[in-house]
Short mmCIF file of C-alpha atoms in Angstrom, two decimals:
data_model
loop_
_atom_site.label_atom_id
_atom_site.label_comp_id
_atom_site.label_asym_id
_atom_site.label_seq_id
_atom_site.Cartn_x
_atom_site.Cartn_y
_atom_site.Cartn_z
CA UNK B 1 0.00 0.00 0.00
CA UNK B 2 2.83 2.32 0.95
CA UNK B 3 4.62 1.58 -2.30
CA UNK B 4 1.51 2.39 -4.36
CA UNK B 5 1.07 5.69 -2.48
CA UNK B 6 4.72 6.58 -3.09
CA UNK B 7 4.39 5.85 -6.80
CA UNK B 8 1.22 7.98 -6.96
CA UNK B 9 2.97 10.85 -5.20
CA UNK B 10 5.91 10.48 -7.58
CA UNK B 11 3.64 10.70 -10.62
CA UNK B 12 1.92 13.79 -9.22
CA UNK B 13 5.29 15.39 -8.48
CA UNK B 14 6.54 14.73 -12.02
CA UNK B 15 3.31 16.14 -13.48
CA UNK B 16 3.65 19.22 -11.30
CA UNK B 17 7.26 19.76 -12.31
CA UNK B 18 6.60 19.23 -16.01
CA UNK B 19 3.39 21.20 -16.40
CA UNK B 20 3.22 23.75 -13.60
CA UNK B 21 6.77 24.76 -12.70
CA UNK B 22 8.42 26.75 -15.55
CA UNK B 23 11.43 24.97 -17.02
CA UNK B 24 14.67 26.70 -18.00
CA UNK B 25 13.62 26.98 -21.61
CA UNK B 26 10.17 28.30 -20.68
CA UNK B 27 11.09 31.82 -19.70
CA UNK B 28 8.66 34.69 -20.09
CA UNK B 29 10.29 35.55 -23.42
CA UNK B 30 9.94 31.95 -24.62
CA UNK B 31 6.28 31.81 -23.64
CA UNK B 32 5.69 35.14 -25.37
CA UNK B 33 7.43 33.91 -28.52
CA UNK B 34 5.26 30.78 -28.49
CA UNK B 35 2.10 32.87 -28.16
CA UNK B 36 3.18 35.08 -31.07
CA UNK B 37 3.88 32.03 -33.24
CA UNK B 38 0.43 30.69 -32.40
CA UNK B 39 -1.09 34.03 -33.40
CA UNK B 40 0.80 33.92 -36.69
CA UNK B 41 -0.59 30.48 -37.39
CA UNK B 42 -4.05 31.79 -36.58
CA UNK B 43 -3.47 34.76 -38.89
CA UNK B 44 -3.73 32.49 -41.91
CA UNK B 45 -7.27 32.77 -43.18
CA UNK B 46 -8.88 29.32 -43.28
CA UNK B 47 -8.78 27.66 -46.67
CA UNK B 48 -11.91 27.18 -48.71
CA UNK B 49 -11.30 23.47 -48.99
CA UNK B 50 -8.72 21.05 -47.69
CA UNK B 51 -5.43 20.82 -49.61
CA UNK B 52 -6.16 17.23 -50.56
CA UNK B 53 -9.16 18.25 -52.65
CA UNK B 54 -7.69 21.00 -54.77
CA UNK B 55 -4.74 22.75 -53.21
CA UNK B 56 -2.04 20.17 -53.90
CA UNK B 57 1.32 20.82 -55.48
CA UNK B 58 0.10 19.81 -58.94
CA UNK B 59 -2.78 22.28 -58.93
CA UNK B 60 -0.55 25.05 -57.57
CA UNK B 61 2.07 24.36 -60.24
CA UNK B 62 -0.62 24.37 -62.93
CA UNK B 63 -1.96 27.70 -61.66
CA UNK B 64 1.51 29.22 -61.82
CA UNK B 65 1.97 27.96 -65.38
CA UNK B 66 -1.32 29.55 -66.41
CA UNK B 67 -0.44 32.85 -64.71
CA UNK B 68 2.96 32.99 -66.41
CA UNK B 69 1.31 32.08 -69.74
CA UNK B 70 -1.11 34.99 -69.42
CA UNK B 71 1.77 37.38 -68.77
CA UNK B 72 3.66 35.88 -71.72
CA UNK B 73 0.57 36.52 -73.86
CA UNK B 74 0.84 40.20 -72.99
CA UNK B 75 4.52 40.34 -73.91
CA UNK B 76 4.29 38.14 -77.04
CA UNK B 77 4.37 41.15 -79.43
CA UNK B 78 7.72 42.14 -77.88
CA UNK B 79 9.47 38.91 -78.85
CA UNK B 80 12.07 39.49 -81.56
CA UNK B 81 11.97 43.28 -81.21
CA UNK B 82 14.65 45.72 -80.12
CA UNK B 83 14.47 47.31 -76.72
CA UNK B 84 13.87 50.97 -76.09
CA UNK B 85 17.07 51.42 -74.09
CA UNK B 86 16.82 54.13 -71.50
CA UNK B 87 19.93 55.37 -69.68
CA UNK B 88 20.99 52.74 -67.15
CA UNK B 89 21.94 53.70 -63.60
CA UNK B 90 22.61 50.18 -62.32
CA UNK B 91 24.85 47.60 -63.99
CA UNK B 92 22.66 44.49 -63.64
CA UNK B 93 20.51 44.75 -66.79
CA UNK B 94 23.31 45.68 -69.25
CA UNK B 95 25.66 43.07 -67.77
CA UNK B 96 23.04 40.30 -67.98
CA UNK B 97 22.14 41.38 -71.51
CA UNK B 98 25.80 41.39 -72.53
CA UNK B 99 26.22 37.87 -71.08
CA UNK B 100 23.11 36.62 -72.87
CA UNK B 101 24.18 38.16 -76.17
CA UNK B 102 27.49 36.30 -75.98
CA UNK B 103 25.92 32.97 -75.04
CA UNK B 104 23.23 32.87 -77.74
CA UNK B 105 24.88 35.20 -80.30
CA UNK B 106 22.10 37.76 -79.99
CA UNK B 107 22.53 41.49 -80.68
CA UNK B 108 22.83 43.45 -77.49
CA UNK B 109 19.70 45.53 -77.99
CA UNK B 110 17.61 42.38 -78.48
CA UNK B 111 19.24 40.76 -75.46
CA UNK B 112 18.18 43.71 -73.31
CA UNK B 113 14.60 43.22 -74.46
CA UNK B 114 14.71 39.50 -73.65
CA UNK B 115 16.20 40.11 -70.18
CA UNK B 116 13.47 42.64 -69.36
CA UNK B 117 10.79 40.23 -70.60
CA UNK B 118 12.19 37.49 -68.34
CA UNK B 119 12.03 39.80 -65.33
CA UNK B 120 8.45 40.71 -66.32
CA UNK B 121 7.58 36.98 -66.33
CA UNK B 122 9.22 36.48 -62.93
CA UNK B 123 6.77 38.88 -61.35
CA UNK B 124 3.62 36.66 -61.29
CA UNK B 125 5.61 33.83 -59.66
CA UNK B 126 7.27 35.93 -56.96
CA UNK B 127 4.09 37.92 -56.32
CA UNK B 128 2.13 34.68 -55.94
CA UNK B 129 4.51 33.35 -53.28
CA UNK B 130 4.46 36.65 -51.39
CA UNK B 131 0.65 36.71 -51.20
CA UNK B 132 0.56 33.04 -50.22
CA UNK B 133 3.03 33.78 -47.42
CA UNK B 134 1.03 36.76 -46.19
CA UNK B 135 -2.47 35.30 -46.31
CA UNK B 136 -2.01 31.52 -46.36
CA UNK B 137 -4.64 31.44 -49.12
CA UNK B 138 -3.63 30.15 -52.54
CA UNK B 139 -6.82 31.47 -54.09
CA UNK B 140 -6.17 34.96 -52.72
CA UNK B 141 -2.75 34.79 -54.37
CA UNK B 142 -4.25 33.64 -57.69
CA UNK B 143 -6.82 36.44 -57.69
CA UNK B 144 -4.16 39.01 -56.77
CA UNK B 145 -1.83 37.91 -59.59
CA UNK B 146 -4.70 37.84 -62.08
CA UNK B 147 -5.69 41.35 -61.05
CA UNK B 148 -2.10 42.56 -61.45
CA UNK B 149 -2.10 40.99 -64.95
CA UNK B 150 -5.16 42.91 -66.17
CA UNK B 151 -3.86 45.14 -69.02
CA UNK B 152 -5.30 48.35 -67.60
CA UNK B 153 -4.02 51.07 -65.35
CA UNK B 154 -2.78 50.70 -62.68
CA UNK B 155 -1.94 47.10 -63.36
CA UNK B 156 -0.07 45.37 -66.19
CA UNK B 157 -0.53 48.22 -68.65
CA UNK B 158 1.45 50.62 -66.50
CA UNK B 159 4.31 48.10 -66.27
CA UNK B 160 4.20 47.32 -69.99
CA UNK B 161 4.17 50.94 -71.12
CA UNK B 162 6.84 52.09 -68.68
CA UNK B 163 9.10 49.08 -69.13
CA UNK B 164 8.93 48.45 -72.88
CA UNK B 165 7.81 51.64 -74.61
CA UNK B 166 8.99 54.18 -72.05
CA UNK B 167 12.31 54.84 -70.39
CA UNK B 168 11.75 52.97 -67.12
CA UNK B 169 12.78 49.44 -68.09
CA UNK B 170 15.19 48.77 -65.17
CA UNK B 171 12.59 49.96 -62.64
CA UNK B 172 9.98 47.59 -64.04
CA UNK B 173 12.54 44.79 -64.18
CA UNK B 174 13.26 45.26 -60.46
CA UNK B 175 9.60 44.53 -59.73
CA UNK B 176 10.21 40.97 -60.89
CA UNK B 177 12.21 40.12 -57.77
CA UNK B 178 10.81 42.74 -55.38
CA UNK B 179 8.00 40.50 -53.98
CA UNK B 180 10.55 37.76 -53.27
CA UNK B 181 12.78 40.30 -51.51
CA UNK B 182 9.87 41.41 -49.31
CA UNK B 183 9.04 37.74 -48.60
CA UNK B 184 12.60 36.95 -47.50
CA UNK B 185 12.86 40.15 -45.46
CA UNK B 186 9.68 39.37 -43.54
CA UNK B 187 10.81 35.77 -43.04
CA UNK B 188 14.08 37.01 -41.52
CA UNK B 189 12.31 39.57 -39.32
CA UNK B 190 9.88 36.93 -38.09
CA UNK B 191 12.03 33.81 -37.79
CA UNK B 192 15.64 34.97 -38.00
CA UNK B 193 18.14 32.50 -39.41
CA UNK B 194 21.29 33.03 -41.43
CA UNK B 195 19.75 31.66 -44.63
CA UNK B 196 16.88 34.16 -44.47
CA UNK B 197 19.41 36.92 -43.77
CA UNK B 198 21.57 35.99 -46.76
CA UNK B 199 18.61 35.75 -49.16
CA UNK B 200 17.09 39.05 -47.98
CA UNK B 201 20.43 40.87 -48.19
CA UNK B 202 21.36 39.51 -51.63
CA UNK B 203 17.92 40.24 -53.12
CA UNK B 204 17.99 43.78 -51.71
CA UNK B 205 21.42 44.24 -53.27
CA UNK B 206 20.15 42.89 -56.60
CA UNK B 207 17.33 45.45 -56.64
CA UNK B 208 19.62 48.42 -56.06
CA UNK B 209 21.99 47.16 -58.78
CA UNK B 210 19.06 46.84 -61.20
CA UNK B 211 17.43 50.20 -60.48
CA UNK B 212 18.07 52.79 -57.75
CA UNK B 213 14.51 54.07 -58.20
CA UNK B 214 13.20 50.50 -57.85
CA UNK B 215 15.16 50.23 -54.61
CA UNK B 216 13.48 53.42 -53.35
CA UNK B 217 10.01 51.98 -53.89
CA UNK B 218 11.14 48.64 -52.45
CA UNK B 219 12.27 50.51 -49.34
CA UNK B 220 8.75 51.93 -48.93
CA UNK B 221 7.27 48.43 -49.10
CA UNK B 222 9.94 47.11 -46.73
CA UNK B 223 9.49 49.82 -44.07
CA UNK B 224 5.75 49.18 -43.86
CA UNK B 225 6.30 45.40 -43.82
CA UNK B 226 8.80 45.79 -40.97
CA UNK B 227 6.38 48.05 -39.09
CA UNK B 228 3.64 45.42 -39.41
CA UNK B 229 6.03 42.81 -38.00
CA UNK B 230 7.03 45.04 -35.08
CA UNK B 231 3.35 45.47 -34.19
CA UNK B 232 3.28 41.72 -33.49
CA UNK B 233 5.97 41.92 -30.83
CA UNK B 234 9.76 41.89 -30.40
CA UNK B 235 9.92 45.34 -31.98
CA UNK B 236 13.52 46.15 -31.05
CA UNK B 237 14.82 42.79 -32.26
CA UNK B 238 12.99 43.11 -35.59
CA UNK B 239 14.19 46.69 -36.03
CA UNK B 240 17.76 45.52 -35.47
CA UNK B 241 17.29 42.72 -38.01
CA UNK B 242 15.83 45.20 -40.50
CA UNK B 243 18.85 47.49 -40.15
CA UNK B 244 21.27 44.57 -40.46
CA UNK B 245 19.73 43.49 -43.77
CA UNK B 246 20.12 46.90 -45.35
CA UNK B 247 23.57 47.51 -43.89
CA UNK B 248 24.74 44.25 -45.47
CA UNK B 249 22.99 45.14 -48.74
CA UNK B 250 24.71 48.53 -48.76
CA UNK B 251 28.08 46.90 -48.12
CA UNK B 252 27.52 44.34 -50.90
CA UNK B 253 26.65 47.13 -53.35
CA UNK B 254 29.62 49.27 -52.27
CA UNK B 255 31.71 48.10 -55.24
CA UNK B 256 29.31 50.10 -57.42
CA UNK B 257 27.93 52.73 -55.05
CA UNK B 258 31.07 53.29 -52.99
CA UNK B 259 30.65 55.29 -49.74
CA UNK B 260 32.22 58.48 -51.14
CA UNK B 261 30.00 58.38 -54.23
CA UNK B 262 26.93 57.52 -52.15
CA UNK B 263 27.55 60.54 -49.89
CA UNK B 264 28.05 62.76 -52.93
CA UNK B 265 24.75 61.48 -54.36
CA UNK B 266 22.96 62.79 -51.28
CA UNK B 267 24.90 65.97 -50.59
CA UNK B 268 26.04 67.00 -54.07
CA UNK B 269 24.25 68.47 -57.10
CA UNK B 270 22.86 65.05 -58.03
CA UNK B 271 20.98 64.93 -54.73
CA UNK B 272 19.31 68.29 -55.23
CA UNK B 273 16.17 66.68 -56.65
CA UNK B 274 16.04 64.17 -53.79
CA UNK B 275 16.45 66.93 -51.21
CA UNK B 276 13.75 68.98 -52.91
CA UNK B 277 11.36 66.00 -52.86
CA UNK B 278 12.05 65.42 -49.16
CA UNK B 279 11.57 69.12 -48.40
CA UNK B 280 8.19 69.02 -50.15
CA UNK B 281 7.12 65.82 -48.41
CA UNK B 282 8.13 66.79 -44.87
CA UNK B 283 5.16 69.17 -44.25
CA UNK B 284 2.78 66.53 -45.61
CA UNK B 285 4.38 63.74 -43.56
CA UNK B 286 4.20 65.75 -40.32
CA UNK B 287 0.44 65.35 -40.49
CA UNK B 288 0.07 61.98 -42.23
CA UNK B 289 2.72 59.86 -40.47
CA UNK B 290 1.39 60.40 -36.89
CA UNK B 291 -2.18 59.73 -38.03
CA UNK B 292 -1.25 56.54 -39.89
CA UNK B 293 1.00 55.42 -37.02
CA UNK B 294 -1.72 55.89 -34.42
CA UNK B 295 -4.25 54.23 -36.72
CA UNK B 296 -1.93 51.25 -37.14
CA UNK B 297 -1.29 50.83 -33.42
CA UNK B 298 -4.94 51.12 -32.45
CA UNK B 299 -6.29 48.67 -35.03
CA UNK B 300 -3.46 46.23 -35.69
CA UNK B 301 -1.28 46.06 -32.56
CA UNK B 302 -0.82 42.38 -31.52
CA UNK B 303 -3.41 41.27 -34.09
CA UNK B 304 -1.56 38.85 -36.32
CA UNK B 305 -4.72 37.84 -38.17
CA UNK B 306 -5.02 41.41 -39.50
CA UNK B 307 -1.45 41.74 -40.80
CA UNK B 308 -2.42 41.14 -44.46
CA UNK B 309 -5.18 43.75 -44.11
CA UNK B 310 -2.68 46.20 -42.63
CA UNK B 311 -0.18 45.72 -45.46
CA UNK B 312 -2.76 45.87 -48.24
CA UNK B 313 -4.41 49.01 -46.87
CA UNK B 314 -1.22 50.87 -45.86
CA UNK B 315 0.66 50.08 -49.09
CA UNK B 316 -2.36 51.36 -51.02
CA UNK B 317 -2.75 54.49 -48.90
CA UNK B 318 0.94 55.42 -49.11
CA UNK B 319 1.21 55.04 -52.89
CA UNK B 320 -2.09 56.84 -53.45
CA UNK B 321 -0.71 59.74 -51.39
CA UNK B 322 2.56 59.68 -53.35
CA UNK B 323 0.66 59.68 -56.65
CA UNK B 324 -1.51 62.58 -55.46
CA UNK B 325 1.53 64.50 -54.26
CA UNK B 326 3.12 64.06 -57.69
CA UNK B 327 0.01 65.28 -59.45
CA UNK B 328 0.01 68.43 -57.32
CA UNK B 329 3.66 69.18 -57.91
CA UNK B 330 5.07 67.90 -54.64
CA UNK B 331 7.37 65.43 -56.39
CA UNK B 332 9.93 66.26 -59.04
CA UNK B 333 9.50 62.94 -60.82
CA UNK B 334 6.27 62.00 -62.56
CA UNK B 335 3.66 60.42 -60.34
CA UNK B 336 3.03 57.80 -63.04
CA UNK B 337 6.36 56.16 -62.09
CA UNK B 338 4.65 54.97 -58.91
CA UNK B 339 1.60 53.51 -60.68
CA UNK B 340 3.04 49.97 -60.94
CA UNK B 341 3.62 49.87 -57.16
CA UNK B 342 0.13 51.22 -56.58
CA UNK B 343 -1.21 48.47 -58.83
CA UNK B 344 0.62 45.84 -56.76
CA UNK B 345 -1.00 47.14 -53.57
CA UNK B 346 -4.43 47.29 -55.22
CA UNK B 347 -4.03 43.75 -56.54
CA UNK B 348 -3.31 42.44 -53.04
CA UNK B 349 -6.36 44.31 -51.77
CA UNK B 350 -8.50 42.85 -54.58
CA UNK B 351 -7.34 39.29 -53.89
CA UNK B 352 -8.14 39.51 -50.19
CA UNK B 353 -11.47 41.27 -50.76
CA UNK B 354 -12.60 38.71 -53.36
CA UNK B 355 -11.84 35.74 -51.12
CA UNK B 356 -13.50 37.42 -48.13
CA UNK B 357 -16.65 38.18 -50.12
CA UNK B 358 -16.75 34.62 -51.41
CA UNK B 359 -16.39 33.23 -47.87
CA UNK B 360 -19.23 35.46 -46.66
CA UNK B 361 -21.52 34.44 -49.50
CA UNK B 362 -20.80 30.76 -48.95
CA UNK B 363 -21.92 31.07 -45.36
CA UNK B 364 -25.24 32.58 -46.49
CA UNK B 365 -26.06 30.71 -49.67
CA UNK B 366 -25.82 26.95 -50.27
CA UNK B 367 -23.89 27.14 -53.53
CA UNK B 368 -21.03 24.83 -54.47
CA UNK B 369 -17.70 25.46 -52.87
CA UNK B 370 -15.38 27.78 -54.86
CA UNK B 371 -18.11 28.62 -57.39
CA UNK B 372 -17.84 32.38 -56.88
CA UNK B 373 -14.06 32.41 -57.06
CA UNK B 374 -14.03 30.27 -60.19
CA UNK B 375 -16.40 32.76 -61.81
CA UNK B 376 -14.08 35.61 -60.80
CA UNK B 377 -11.03 33.77 -62.16
CA UNK B 378 -12.74 33.09 -65.50
CA UNK B 379 -13.93 36.71 -65.85
CA UNK B 380 -10.53 38.21 -65.06
CA UNK B 381 -8.83 35.77 -67.46
CA UNK B 382 -11.23 36.79 -70.23
CA UNK B 383 -10.53 40.46 -69.54
CA UNK B 384 -6.80 39.80 -69.84
CA UNK B 385 -7.27 37.82 -73.03
CA UNK B 386 -9.48 40.47 -74.67
CA UNK B 387 -7.37 43.41 -73.55
CA UNK B 388 -3.99 41.90 -74.31
CA UNK B 389 -4.02 42.98 -77.95
CA UNK B 390 -4.38 46.65 -77.00
CA UNK B 391 -2.00 46.63 -74.05
CA UNK B 392 0.97 47.68 -76.20
CA UNK B 393 1.21 50.39 -78.85
CA UNK B 394 1.92 49.76 -82.49
CA UNK B 395 4.93 47.75 -83.56
CA UNK B 396 6.92 50.68 -85.00
CA UNK B 397 7.07 52.24 -81.55
CA UNK B 398 8.68 49.07 -80.22
CA UNK B 399 11.50 49.05 -82.76
CA UNK B 400 13.34 52.07 -81.38
CA UNK B 401 16.63 51.49 -79.63
CA UNK B 402 20.34 52.15 -79.37
CA UNK B 403 23.35 50.13 -80.47
CA UNK B 404 25.10 50.20 -77.10
CA UNK B 405 24.50 50.72 -73.40
CA UNK B 406 23.27 54.19 -72.59
CA UNK B 407 24.81 55.43 -69.37
CA UNK B 408 22.69 57.69 -67.20
CA UNK B 409 24.07 60.82 -65.58
CA UNK B 410 24.27 58.78 -62.37
CA UNK B 411 26.49 56.15 -64.04
CA UNK B 412 28.66 58.85 -65.66
CA UNK B 413 29.03 60.59 -62.30
CA UNK B 414 30.06 57.30 -60.68
CA UNK B 415 32.85 56.87 -63.21
CA UNK B 416 34.37 60.06 -61.86
CA UNK B 417 34.80 58.55 -58.40
CA UNK B 418 37.84 56.43 -59.02
CA UNK B 419 41.03 55.87 -57.07
CA UNK B 420 40.82 55.46 -53.31
CA UNK B 421 37.02 55.82 -53.17
CA UNK B 422 36.65 52.87 -55.54
CA UNK B 423 39.24 50.84 -53.60
CA UNK B 424 37.32 51.47 -50.37
CA UNK B 425 34.07 50.31 -51.98
CA UNK B 426 35.65 47.18 -53.46
CA UNK B 427 37.31 46.35 -50.14
CA UNK B 428 34.04 46.83 -48.24
CA UNK B 429 32.21 44.47 -50.61
CA UNK B 430 35.00 41.88 -50.40
CA UNK B 431 35.12 41.95 -46.58
CA UNK B 432 31.33 41.64 -46.38
CA UNK B 433 31.29 38.67 -48.76
CA UNK B 434 34.07 36.98 -46.77
CA UNK B 435 32.16 37.53 -43.53
CA UNK B 436 28.99 36.06 -45.04
CA UNK B 437 30.89 33.01 -46.27
CA UNK B 438 32.30 32.48 -42.77
CA UNK B 439 28.82 32.89 -41.34
CA UNK B 440 27.61 30.14 -43.67
CA UNK B 441 30.57 27.80 -43.12
CA UNK B 442 31.05 28.21 -39.35
CA UNK B 443 27.91 26.35 -38.13
CA UNK B 444 28.79 23.40 -40.37
CA UNK B 445 32.44 23.08 -39.37
CA UNK B 446 31.70 23.47 -35.67
CA UNK B 447 35.07 25.17 -35.17
CA UNK B 448 35.54 28.26 -33.09
CA UNK B 449 36.44 31.42 -35.00
CA UNK B 450 39.03 32.14 -32.33
CA UNK B 451 41.06 28.99 -33.09
#
């Protein structure tokens, strides 16, 4: 009898120690992190049907193929034409085009066109994965990408006209990897990890090497994404991670934008337009930023399930304000340069709204599952198909181009910063790359860096 009582007391003691008394790994911070992770899992809107019925890998792959095919349909008239080469500020597009022209024996001006088309076709894939990551809904991602593919302003038509018939090709090309850069940045802010850090830093560097203006708009997306993550908790840690990503990206791009040249860009004559834009935006931001910040804290603080709503609404609001400021003369550059980014925000908003409306209707009416969304998908696809022929101007306008790389005034100014300033930039990039390689190798070797 005594032995049975002792065993019972032992079981109760073990239960008490395991479930009641906090263990060493269950600190307040650990419990808080677990609660936040649970909220993030809850933030994913419930799927319309189980993955086994429709949302498998095969269906997702098929949907991506169809989305890319629709975007290819829009760019089909561009195949075999010469690019309208605008002055390049970053080296990525001309270097890739030069490499492609040597590999396939293609004239440089046609290689530029093909490279920009490839980046245009990357966009539906990267945008799809970003929306899937944010919402957890494949159908929301499909609707968002379809909306962004509609050949009307502010959607695909703005990207087609600016990238292939205007002088903003590198900016539009940067949009092809921008969603993936935002995805990796948010993954690093949320989960940490050296792999997330490396991907986020390298993609951010790629954007700035493709287009400095594209990097500016990417920074707007990234700041709001980081703010939405900080609202979920661990704000100081996520702010530190955010700064680390862009410090590494700046160091990796230092071989091109060396520190002396970068400072001259801001403080010299070339930065006069940027300073004028900031001076015009400061009075507007003194009123708007506190209002939007307070609005964000009151409605979205610690509410992980509303993070996609926050991003869709705030990205839309910010780019609408930027477009309005440009129309009223607040910005030196044309407000139409921001239309593609506004279209991305509106497409995310449309995808979420469509799925939400469909969910609400399904709860009220006994119609077949997914019927409303399938109707929406078919209608949007028909709109793209019918409008694709008028998305681009006549063929003679597509045949303009130059025989060689056109260097922008920014590129020409960079060539003047040679000597020690270039050596410092190259050295900074080399040291950063070496440090990242050690960061990748060290956990695998298990050796101490001190030995």
